[in-house]
């Protein structure tokens, strides 16, 4: 029995781990590397194993850094079964098709730029295209419920349990048996934490001999939610009162739905104006919201109470869903409105148009509710640049800028430690899915287990 690490080994993206047992090969996640151009080029490298030799792929959740290389895996020969929860299956389909479209656009853009140069070089092929994304959907086989054991094949049993990170997200326990030797191997997936909007608290982890856990916030504690909500409502009210627009750059999955949920709560509690105009200007976020409503089995008790009283958790009296590009462009006339659009880090998407029309206005504001990596437009605005470049144009930053930190989807250091303590003192713990500094700080806190910080393609016996 062996485990090897083929991504998220020293960084936060590209999750991909391989278990070998009794001649079968089980992959846990197959995520895209995201971030700087050089890192994204790594997506074109070999996986470090033969895709055709994989029997099963178990998917923890639908974020791109966990499912975004599945179309490539299929393109390069994978014919095994993909097993996941019902909500993850639907969200992953949306995420992979969107990713294929972005890969196609990126390749077209780079070829267009190259066509103007003397030395054109080789044409750029997309990493994968829409057809590849559609093809891999055939590999999705049955869906699984939480807390139910599934025998994949003799010697390999898998159980999914709620991770409380995004809709449908799971941790996975593998119970392995080979020539009389048994091993319980637990993958945390990405971990959420208690008392989040929409999602039930993460399930207590089962005991395990080997734990593979994420460390995104292995060196940090995040802000509490209540003061963050007060700040959100206050920022909206002061901006709208002076007829400015409130821009909220947001990820399409989970964060956009959380914001809608909190805006509805704010209205119901009388903290926001009932007729506040809100534009959800993102076709992907609109589709994701519809998928959320189809998977109510994933909601927490509070959300169920909203539904059973006949209300829609995401409906606001002044909400407009904007799919059409012309309608999105017409929003430059809006005043006193909230506009939620992607991308979260302002690296692309419709938010850039809204920033161009609002950043120079002192009456408008921008509210950042998520992580912003170095080098992104979001980070430059947060860092207080007086001017930023958008669509080849310098735009002055006169709008008020807020960064509200209480909306993280990941457990922080304290919550990760509590989770690990409940796994029952595993013999060995592998730390993944964190920057090197985060996993090293976290490693120093674990005392009752042998800690490993695996490197790319490193293999260990179980
Ligand atoms: Zn995630």
XYZ file of C-alpha atoms and ligand atoms in Angstrom:
463
model
C 0.000 0.000 0.000
C 1.414 3.368 -1.033
C 0.494 7.022 -1.252
C 2.078 9.585 -3.588
C 1.581 13.332 -3.915
C 1.085 14.866 -7.378
C -0.004 18.412 -6.512
C -0.695 20.817 -3.626
C 2.635 19.664 -2.161
C 4.021 22.961 -0.865
C 1.387 25.260 -2.368
C -2.385 25.712 -2.200
C -3.477 24.518 -5.647
C -3.391 21.422 -7.859
C -4.611 18.877 -5.264
C -3.920 15.357 -6.536
C -3.019 12.310 -4.437
C -2.637 8.684 -5.502
C -3.334 5.590 -3.408
C -2.131 2.189 -4.597
C -3.512 -0.961 -2.974
C -3.881 -4.538 -4.248
C -2.958 -3.500 -7.786
C -5.703 -0.852 -7.909
C -5.067 2.884 -8.197
C -7.325 5.467 -6.584
C -6.844 9.171 -7.167
C -8.121 11.732 -4.670
C -8.829 14.993 -6.556
C -7.272 16.206 -9.792
C -6.965 19.967 -9.450
C -5.608 22.775 -11.558
C -2.570 24.829 -10.536
C -3.703 28.429 -10.244
C -1.785 31.654 -9.734
C 1.268 33.008 -11.544
C 1.798 32.212 -15.231
C 4.785 29.885 -14.490
C 2.713 27.867 -12.020
C -0.158 27.593 -14.506
C 2.291 26.302 -17.137
C 2.844 23.317 -14.785
C -0.663 22.174 -15.688
C 0.790 20.991 -18.997
C 3.352 18.712 -17.279
C 2.942 14.958 -16.888
C 0.763 13.984 -13.958
C 3.571 11.827 -12.512
C 1.518 8.661 -13.157
C -0.220 7.062 -16.114
C -3.809 8.432 -16.365
C -4.887 5.227 -18.166
C -3.866 3.152 -15.124
C -6.215 4.944 -12.671
C -9.246 2.889 -11.630
C -11.146 5.423 -9.497
C -11.104 9.160 -8.932
C -12.739 10.337 -5.698
C -13.503 14.051 -5.795
C -13.695 15.994 -2.496
C -15.341 19.153 -3.897
C -15.923 21.287 -6.983
C -13.329 24.047 -6.596
C -11.124 24.370 -9.684
C -7.937 23.590 -7.731
C -9.464 20.174 -6.922
C -11.306 19.228 -10.148
C -9.804 21.475 -12.862
C -7.433 18.933 -14.455
C -10.015 16.151 -14.810
C -10.733 17.010 -18.496
C -6.979 16.713 -19.159
C -6.797 13.412 -17.264
C -9.532 12.081 -19.556
C -7.878 13.514 -22.656
C -4.658 11.693 -21.690
C -6.268 8.291 -21.274
C -8.206 8.053 -18.001
C -11.234 5.774 -18.337
C -11.928 4.999 -14.663
C -14.915 5.957 -12.547
C -15.338 9.342 -10.867
C -17.204 9.183 -7.579
C -18.454 12.187 -5.641
C -21.494 13.694 -3.901
C -24.490 14.733 -6.024
C -23.946 18.481 -5.399
C -20.231 18.261 -6.228
C -21.006 16.432 -9.452
C -23.259 19.247 -10.691
C -20.998 22.056 -9.523
C -17.892 20.360 -10.974
C -19.615 20.142 -14.370
C -20.227 23.915 -14.295
C -16.691 24.679 -13.078
C -14.946 22.450 -15.653
C -16.990 23.786 -18.593
C -16.254 27.356 -17.509
C -12.571 26.489 -17.180
C -12.538 24.992 -20.713
C -14.024 28.223 -22.077
C -11.330 30.269 -20.290
C -8.571 27.938 -21.622
C -9.929 28.388 -25.164
C -10.125 32.191 -24.820
C -6.627 32.374 -23.346
C -5.166 30.326 -26.247
C -7.027 32.461 -28.807
C -5.726 35.657 -27.188
C -2.114 34.442 -27.063
C -2.258 33.338 -30.711
C -3.740 36.690 -31.704
C -0.927 38.532 -29.901
C 1.682 36.249 -31.512
C 0.182 36.828 -34.972
C 1.314 40.474 -34.779
C 4.950 39.521 -34.138
C 7.623 38.640 -36.687
C 8.574 35.457 -34.863
C 5.184 33.866 -34.260
C 6.482 30.663 -32.644
C 4.358 27.568 -32.290
C 0.577 28.179 -31.985
C -0.723 27.819 -28.417
C -3.198 24.990 -27.855
C -5.705 25.293 -25.016
C -4.856 23.010 -22.066
C -8.214 21.390 -22.854
C -11.334 22.507 -24.671
C -15.097 22.308 -24.175
C -15.273 18.936 -25.903
C -12.691 17.483 -23.487
C -14.720 18.820 -20.546
C -17.896 17.281 -21.985
C -16.124 13.955 -22.621
C -14.948 13.567 -19.027
C -18.531 13.892 -17.788
C -19.068 10.311 -19.043
C -16.654 9.123 -16.341
C -18.823 10.440 -13.514
C -20.554 7.338 -12.205
C -22.747 6.960 -9.129
C -22.984 9.658 -6.490
C -22.503 8.999 -2.789
C -24.175 10.164 0.412
C -22.291 11.314 3.482
C -21.442 8.755 6.182
C -22.163 5.695 4.021
C -19.375 3.216 3.283
C -18.831 2.189 -0.364
C -16.812 -0.858 -1.340
C -14.960 0.240 -4.476
C -13.316 -3.164 -4.951
C -11.946 -5.888 -2.657
C -9.599 -4.211 -0.166
C -10.730 -0.599 -0.743
C -13.699 0.975 1.032
C -14.468 4.720 0.851
C -16.657 6.904 3.094
C -17.395 10.577 2.437
C -18.217 12.952 5.299
C -19.293 16.587 5.310
C -16.338 19.012 5.307
C -18.432 22.220 5.635
C -16.275 24.055 3.066
C -18.586 24.563 0.048
C -21.824 22.933 -1.063
C -21.321 19.148 -1.338
C -17.726 19.279 -0.048
C -16.359 16.159 1.613
C -13.479 14.636 3.492
C -12.797 11.014 2.557
C -11.823 7.986 4.660
C -10.271 5.047 2.810
C -10.193 1.704 4.611
C -7.495 -0.358 2.896
C -6.640 -4.030 3.303
C -3.834 -5.902 1.568
C -2.548 -9.387 2.500
C -3.927 -9.109 5.998
C -2.565 -5.643 6.649
C -5.147 -2.904 7.275
C -4.809 0.854 7.135
C -7.266 3.720 7.631
C -6.287 6.736 5.533
C -8.135 10.005 6.041
C -8.144 12.938 3.597
C -9.431 16.205 5.086
C -10.296 17.764 1.704
C -10.658 21.509 2.216
C -12.061 22.095 5.685
C -14.680 24.642 6.690
C -15.698 25.465 10.239
C -18.747 25.795 12.488
C -21.601 28.306 12.157
C -21.200 29.293 8.522
C -24.116 30.443 6.377
C -25.914 27.707 4.410
C -23.690 24.780 5.404
C -23.930 22.421 8.386
C -20.885 22.282 10.671
C -18.129 19.916 9.469
C -18.671 16.335 10.630
C -16.281 15.110 13.353
C -13.488 13.204 11.601
C -13.214 9.428 12.062
C -10.096 7.930 13.659
C -7.310 7.104 11.224
C -3.783 5.692 11.007
C -2.716 8.196 8.353
C -4.076 11.723 7.915
C -3.593 13.935 4.848
C -4.737 17.438 5.705
C -4.958 20.898 4.201
C -3.050 23.818 5.796
C -4.257 26.882 3.844
C -4.538 28.852 7.113
C -2.007 26.714 9.016
C -0.270 29.861 10.288
C -3.238 32.233 10.771
C -6.461 32.808 12.634
C -9.221 34.618 10.765
C -11.615 37.327 11.833
C -15.012 36.541 13.342
C -18.155 36.849 11.226
C -20.380 39.178 13.302
C -18.202 42.307 13.160
C -17.632 41.575 9.454
C -21.381 41.569 8.781
C -21.829 44.862 10.673
C -19.063 46.352 8.539
C -20.656 45.028 5.329
C -24.084 46.519 6.116
C -22.596 49.837 7.215
C -20.442 50.119 4.075
C -23.497 49.496 1.879
C -25.706 51.970 3.731
C -23.226 54.859 3.710
C -22.368 54.332 0.026
C -25.975 54.061 -1.157
C -26.962 57.123 0.932
C -24.531 59.246 -1.114
C -25.787 57.662 -4.384
C -22.585 55.714 -4.949
C -22.425 52.114 -6.155
C -21.106 49.269 -4.033
C -18.955 46.812 -5.992
C -18.398 43.392 -4.450
C -15.847 41.328 -6.434
C -16.782 37.740 -5.668
C -16.068 34.130 -6.535
C -19.081 32.601 -8.304
C -19.219 29.533 -6.122
C -20.320 29.750 -2.481
C -19.098 33.319 -1.790
C -21.690 34.931 -4.108
C -24.474 32.823 -2.546
C -23.231 33.643 0.975
C -23.359 37.364 0.178
C -26.931 37.058 -1.151
C -27.860 35.111 1.992
C -26.430 37.815 4.282
C -28.033 40.634 2.277
C -31.416 38.923 2.680
C -30.793 38.559 6.428
C -29.793 42.227 6.637
C -33.049 43.244 4.961
C -35.131 40.947 7.205
C -33.449 42.381 10.318
C -34.111 45.928 9.108
C -30.378 46.677 8.756
C -30.603 47.259 5.004
C -33.229 49.018 2.891
C -35.887 46.566 1.695
C -35.715 47.798 -1.885
C -31.923 47.947 -2.127
C -31.110 47.328 -5.818
C -28.712 44.355 -6.059
C -27.279 43.076 -9.355
C -25.769 39.589 -9.484
C -23.778 40.212 -12.656
C -22.254 36.786 -13.306
C -23.772 34.025 -15.465
C -21.701 31.453 -13.590
C -22.802 32.681 -10.146
C -26.431 32.631 -11.350
C -26.076 29.012 -12.539
C -24.312 28.066 -9.290
C -27.169 29.627 -7.283
C -29.659 27.494 -9.216
C -27.599 24.373 -8.438
C -27.572 25.356 -4.750
C -31.371 25.501 -4.778
C -31.519 22.018 -6.330
C -29.341 20.574 -3.545
C -31.170 21.607 -0.429
C -30.055 18.337 1.204
C -26.713 20.118 1.739
C -28.175 23.070 3.684
C -27.987 23.635 7.448
C -30.931 23.902 9.824
C -31.173 27.706 9.686
C -31.443 27.662 5.902
C -34.087 24.925 6.130
C -36.082 27.137 8.491
C -35.998 29.900 5.861
C -37.167 27.452 3.180
C -39.883 25.842 5.301
C -41.361 29.273 6.034
C -41.868 29.658 2.279
C -38.921 31.983 1.632
C -36.041 31.605 -0.836
C -32.681 31.946 1.000
C -31.206 33.969 -1.889
C -34.197 36.101 -2.944
C -34.153 39.850 -2.314
C -36.959 42.227 -3.363
C -34.484 44.311 -5.400
C -32.374 41.477 -6.881
C -31.633 41.403 -10.620
C -29.866 38.416 -12.171
C -27.777 39.708 -15.080
C -26.814 37.065 -17.649
C -26.864 39.232 -20.752
C -23.633 41.137 -21.606
C -25.553 44.194 -22.929
C -27.517 44.391 -19.694
C -24.245 44.194 -17.767
C -22.809 47.093 -19.788
C -25.933 49.158 -19.143
C -25.115 49.013 -15.423
C -22.709 51.918 -15.945
C -25.839 54.089 -15.582
C -26.667 52.560 -12.159
C -26.546 54.740 -9.038
C -27.020 53.664 -5.424
C -26.818 49.956 -6.327
C -24.913 46.888 -5.128
C -23.139 45.032 -7.946
C -21.763 41.539 -7.276
C -19.529 40.294 -10.107
C -16.502 38.095 -10.756
C -13.728 37.480 -10.665
C -12.999 37.643 -6.950
C -9.421 38.867 -7.454
C -10.440 41.164 -10.368
C -8.088 39.293 -12.721
C -10.851 39.016 -15.346
C -14.606 38.993 -15.735
C -17.270 41.674 -15.625
C -16.059 43.300 -12.383
C -13.276 45.033 -14.343
C -15.850 47.012 -16.364
C -17.608 48.103 -13.179
C -14.296 49.090 -11.575
C -13.499 51.223 -14.611
C -16.812 53.099 -14.239
C -16.751 53.408 -10.437
C -13.218 53.445 -9.027
C -12.716 57.136 -9.899
C -15.973 58.175 -8.169
C -15.475 59.217 -4.528
C -19.118 58.361 -3.764
C -18.721 54.676 -4.782
C -17.056 51.883 -2.822
C -15.423 48.502 -3.398
C -15.803 45.768 -0.805
C -13.332 42.889 -0.922
C -14.694 39.823 0.848
C -12.166 37.189 -0.241
C -8.522 36.334 -0.625
C -6.490 38.518 -3.042
C -3.145 37.121 -4.193
C -0.107 39.312 -4.776
C 0.115 40.760 -8.268
C -3.655 40.862 -8.870
C -5.704 44.023 -9.536
C -7.610 43.387 -6.281
C -4.339 43.351 -4.331
C -3.172 46.634 -5.950
C -6.427 48.374 -4.976
C -6.295 46.923 -1.430
C -2.657 48.057 -1.109
C -3.784 51.631 -1.704
C -2.468 52.447 -5.190
C -3.692 55.923 -6.292
C -4.124 54.736 -9.863
C -4.581 51.304 -11.414
C -4.499 50.148 -15.008
C -7.725 48.630 -16.385
C -8.192 47.863 -20.101
C -5.046 49.840 -21.093
C -6.293 52.900 -19.221
C -5.121 54.501 -15.952
C -8.060 54.847 -13.549
C -7.796 56.949 -10.372
C -8.792 55.213 -7.155
C -11.119 57.670 -5.374
C -13.771 55.177 -4.259
C -13.767 53.974 -0.660
C -12.057 50.575 -0.316
C -13.074 48.009 2.318
C -11.509 44.636 3.026
C -13.791 42.518 5.158
C -12.091 39.353 6.381
C -14.722 37.220 8.122
C -15.984 35.258 5.098
C -13.236 32.642 4.691
C -14.285 29.173 3.499
C -11.304 27.526 5.236
C -10.712 26.499 8.830
C -8.021 28.592 10.535
C -5.060 27.366 12.566
C -7.049 26.771 15.766
C -9.844 24.958 13.909
C -7.352 22.811 11.971
C -5.668 21.822 15.245
C -9.019 20.890 16.829
C -9.887 18.807 13.796
C -6.548 16.968 13.887
C -6.912 16.305 17.614
C -10.172 14.473 16.875
C -8.573 12.025 14.415
C -7.343 9.978 17.372
C -3.548 10.387 17.261
C -2.665 9.054 13.791
C 0.741 7.388 13.291
C 1.598 9.770 10.487
C 0.246 13.082 9.166
C 0.963 14.534 5.746
C 0.500 18.305 5.409
C -0.606 19.555 1.985
C -2.548 22.411 0.357
C -0.733 25.267 2.092
C 2.124 27.628 1.296
C 5.425 26.288 2.646
C 5.448 28.781 5.527
C 1.882 27.838 6.533
C 2.477 24.094 6.636
C 5.815 24.464 8.436
C 4.213 26.596 11.170
C 1.404 24.072 11.482
C 3.828 21.110 11.544
C 5.523 22.627 14.600
C 2.214 22.444 16.499
C 1.610 18.706 15.936
C 3.300 16.618 18.630
C 1.586 13.213 18.808
C 2.179 12.108 15.224
C 4.996 11.744 12.711
C 4.648 14.772 10.410
C 5.626 14.728 6.727
C 5.776 17.689 4.320
C 5.682 15.786 1.015
C 7.275 17.179 -2.145
C 5.880 16.788 -5.669
C 5.628 13.121 -6.796
C 7.063 11.843 -3.482
C 5.870 8.336 -2.563
C 5.440 6.756 0.894
C 4.502 3.293 2.155
C 1.336 3.021 4.220
Zn -11.831 24.486 -1.857
